[in-house]
XYZ file of C-alpha atoms in Angstrom:
147
model
C -15.626 -13.710 10.217
C -15.575 -10.992 6.746
C -18.601 -8.335 7.029
C -18.252 -7.722 3.144
C -17.638 -10.551 0.729
C -14.052 -10.030 -0.574
C -11.357 -11.925 -2.593
C -7.545 -12.355 -2.350
C -7.574 -9.776 -4.968
C -10.148 -7.086 -3.439
C -8.159 -7.304 0.296
C -4.878 -6.548 -2.166
C -7.034 -3.613 -3.754
C -7.959 -2.510 0.018
C -4.667 -2.694 1.620
C -3.221 -0.519 -1.435
C -5.773 1.772 -0.835
C -4.843 2.087 3.430
C -1.410 2.733 2.484
C -1.655 5.395 -0.189
C -4.280 7.352 1.592
C -2.727 7.079 5.185
C 0.404 5.474 5.523
C 1.876 8.423 7.332
C -0.977 8.341 9.816
C 0.302 4.619 11.152
C -2.106 1.191 11.619
C -4.450 2.798 13.338
C -4.957 5.460 10.473
C -4.977 2.931 7.531
C -6.989 0.640 9.672
C -9.722 3.728 9.836
C -9.765 4.318 6.246
C -10.628 0.875 6.009
C -13.067 1.052 8.561
C -15.004 4.153 6.381
C -14.837 1.931 3.123
C -16.437 -1.333 4.857
C -19.285 1.625 6.324
C -19.492 2.862 2.589
C -20.076 -0.503 1.506
C -22.405 -1.924 4.187
C -24.311 1.556 5.016
C -26.398 1.926 1.741
C -27.374 5.477 1.924
C -26.315 8.618 0.920
C -23.108 8.776 -1.984
C -22.929 5.227 -1.208
C -26.170 3.666 -2.711
C -25.608 1.104 -4.548
C -21.810 0.590 -3.876
C -21.679 -3.258 -2.441
C -18.209 -4.220 -3.244
C -14.747 -2.973 -2.779
C -13.617 -2.569 -5.974
C -16.964 -0.254 -6.507
C -16.467 1.328 -3.055
C -12.794 2.483 -4.064
C -13.570 3.177 -8.158
C -16.380 5.189 -7.303
C -15.763 8.877 -8.933
C -13.774 11.317 -6.521
C -14.116 9.114 -3.368
C -10.129 8.771 -2.901
C -7.403 11.190 -4.157
C -5.204 8.368 -3.765
C -5.951 7.080 -7.122
C -4.684 9.992 -8.468
C -1.017 8.804 -7.109
C 1.473 6.451 -7.878
C 1.591 5.133 -4.313
C -1.830 3.309 -4.627
C -0.441 1.200 -7.769
C 2.430 -0.393 -5.824
C 2.197 -3.637 -5.069
C 0.125 -4.787 -1.600
C 2.727 -4.927 1.454
C 1.555 -7.730 4.097
C 1.290 -5.633 6.801
C -1.849 -3.795 4.872
C -3.058 -6.867 3.859
C -3.728 -7.755 7.563
C -4.833 -4.198 8.127
C -7.395 -4.650 5.351
C -8.531 -7.928 6.622
C -8.722 -7.032 10.055
C -11.391 -3.719 8.618
C -13.459 -6.577 6.353
C -13.295 -9.166 9.385
C -15.324 -5.598 10.955
C -12.799 -4.203 13.456
C -14.087 -0.824 13.986
C -12.624 2.150 16.256
C -13.599 5.413 16.845
C -13.461 8.344 15.321
C -14.299 6.012 12.023
C -16.825 3.501 13.823
C -19.838 5.331 12.032
C -18.170 7.504 9.565
C -18.918 7.565 5.787
C -16.453 10.392 5.261
C -12.650 11.778 6.118
C -10.337 14.295 4.940
C -6.913 15.648 5.624
C -7.551 19.748 5.848
C -4.059 21.930 5.235
C -1.215 20.978 3.612
C 0.951 17.720 4.273
C 3.145 19.621 6.305
C 0.856 21.944 7.678
C -2.213 20.177 8.647
C -5.074 22.793 9.473
C -7.877 22.548 11.923
C -11.430 19.825 11.088
C -14.449 22.071 10.017
C -17.161 21.532 11.891
C -19.442 19.743 8.698
C -17.911 18.382 6.034
C -20.528 17.151 3.243
C -23.054 18.839 5.762
C -22.147 16.145 8.270
C -20.770 16.698 11.667
C -17.502 16.344 12.933
C -16.435 13.500 15.127
C -12.948 13.306 15.902
C -9.993 13.650 14.019
C -6.994 11.046 14.090
C -3.207 13.074 13.624
C -4.021 14.537 10.295
C -7.261 13.086 9.407
C -10.455 14.512 10.199
C -13.608 11.973 10.035
C -17.147 12.721 9.789
C -20.195 10.858 10.613
C -23.468 10.616 9.110
C -26.467 12.136 11.145
C -29.312 9.501 11.832
C -31.528 11.205 9.533
C -29.004 11.183 6.622
C -27.837 7.464 7.172
C -29.822 6.062 9.845
C -28.476 2.201 8.440
C -25.128 2.997 8.973
C -25.626 2.966 12.951
C -27.483 -0.733 12.433
C -24.418 -2.190 9.988
C -22.839 -4.027 13.236
């Protein structure tokens, strides 16, 4: 059962984002991106107040670098649709379980170390080239109450 409302076009949109942001990170890496996106919709705190839908989350200004590149605008594939649906259904995985931020430090071929904080929030872990950051309870207590 879905934890956020999602129409077919929303699932396709999320699927395209997962691929564009993390295809090189494998299925779990793409699912982690989906976890962060769903957390942003459900938490309603920090930079994500008022974000209630997948289109709002994806189109939030400066939220995802992938929207600046052509891969996001390709058709959704079935593999990524299944991953997007799993994220919408509430499947969570560490280190994105409560994360609201992630990024890939360094260059594509030479990933750098994860900084201890991002947007003043602590590092919770890394998956391949991406670092994940979870808000403190002071910053966003609601993210810990969404599941």
